[in-house]
Coordinates of C-alpha atoms in Angstrom, one line a residue:
M1 CA 15.2 13.1 104.4
T2 CA 17.7 14.4 101.9
A3 CA 20.0 17.3 102.5
S4 CA 18.1 19.5 100.0
V5 CA 14.8 19.3 102.0
L6 CA 16.2 20.7 105.2
P7 CA 16.8 24.3 103.8
W8 CA 13.2 24.3 102.5
L9 CA 11.9 23.2 105.9
G10 CA 13.9 25.8 107.7
G11 CA 12.8 28.5 105.3
G12 CA 9.2 27.5 105.8
V13 CA 9.5 27.6 109.5
V14 CA 11.1 31.1 109.3
A15 CA 8.4 32.3 106.9
L16 CA 5.7 31.0 109.2
A17 CA 7.3 32.7 112.3
A18 CA 7.7 35.9 110.4
G19 CA 4.0 35.9 109.4
F20 CA 2.9 35.2 112.9
L21 CA 5.0 38.0 114.3
A22 CA 3.9 40.4 111.6
A23 CA 0.3 39.8 112.6
L24 CA 0.9 39.7 116.4
L25 CA 3.1 42.7 117.1
P26 CA 0.9 45.5 115.6
R27 CA -2.1 44.1 117.5
R28 CA -0.1 44.1 120.8
R29 CA 1.1 47.6 120.2
A30 CA -2.4 48.9 119.4
R31 CA -3.8 47.2 122.5
A32 CA -1.1 48.7 124.7
Q33 CA -1.7 52.1 123.2
G34 CA -5.4 51.8 123.8
R35 CA -4.8 50.8 127.4
R36 CA -2.5 53.9 127.9
I37 CA -5.1 56.2 126.4
A38 CA -7.9 54.8 128.5
W39 CA -5.9 55.2 131.7
S40 CA -5.0 58.8 130.7
S41 CA -8.7 59.6 130.2
A42 CA -9.5 58.0 133.5
R43 CA -6.9 59.9 135.4
A44 CA -8.1 63.2 133.8
A45 CA -11.7 62.4 134.7
I46 CA -10.7 61.6 138.3
H47 CA -8.8 64.9 138.5
D48 CA -11.8 66.8 137.2
A49 CA -14.1 65.1 139.7
T50 CA -11.6 65.9 142.5
V51 CA -11.6 69.6 141.5
S52 CA -15.4 69.6 141.4
R53 CA -15.5 68.0 144.8
D54 CA -13.2 70.6 146.3
A55 CA -15.2 73.5 144.7
S56 CA -18.6 72.1 145.7
P57 CA -20.3 74.0 148.6
T58 CA -22.3 70.9 149.7
A59 CA -21.3 67.3 150.4
V60 CA -22.7 64.8 147.9
P61 CA -22.4 61.3 149.4
E62 CA -23.3 59.5 146.1
A63 CA -20.6 61.4 144.3
E64 CA -18.1 60.7 147.1
R65 CA -18.9 57.0 146.7
L66 CA -18.4 57.1 142.9
L67 CA -15.1 59.0 143.2
A68 CA -13.8 56.5 145.8
R69 CA -14.7 53.6 143.5
A70 CA -13.0 55.3 140.5
E71 CA -9.9 55.9 142.6
M72 CA -9.9 52.3 143.8
L73 CA -10.1 51.0 140.2
A74 CA -7.2 53.3 139.3
A75 CA -5.1 52.1 142.3
A76 CA -5.7 48.4 141.2
R77 CA -4.3 49.2 137.7
G78 CA -6.5 46.9 135.6
G79 CA -6.8 46.8 131.9
A80 CA -8.6 49.2 129.5
D81 CA -12.1 48.0 130.7
A82 CA -11.2 49.0 134.3
A83 CA -9.9 52.3 133.0
R84 CA -13.2 53.0 131.2
A85 CA -15.2 52.0 134.3
A86 CA -13.1 54.3 136.5
A87 CA -13.5 57.2 134.0
E88 CA -17.3 56.7 133.9
H89 CA -17.6 56.6 137.7
A90 CA -15.5 59.8 137.9
R91 CA -17.6 61.6 135.2
R92 CA -20.8 60.7 137.0
A93 CA -19.4 62.0 140.3
D94 CA -18.3 65.2 138.6
E95 CA -21.8 65.7 137.1
L96 CA -23.3 65.2 140.5
W97 CA -21.0 67.7 142.2
R98 CA -21.6 70.2 139.4
A99 CA -25.4 69.8 139.8
G100 CA -25.0 70.1 143.6
R101 CA -27.1 67.0 144.4

């Protein structure tokens, strides 16, 4: 290998690494932001269900079970899918308490 090839190889490696990072970093940032948004929605839904539980005149065992499951998922701190599942459980519990069933 001649001395003039080494700078070209080095430049190619740097360009390849820059392209890889230019594609990877925005995806990772968007994924992290989506996870934060999902958990924020889940925490809000759990809070709403808790308020509905406290305001409900009757006990609703199914709603209690759903809220406990949502809180368990929130305590485990999973990914965005776990956050969406926790939010769905909490919303269903909230609906049950509001309906009084």
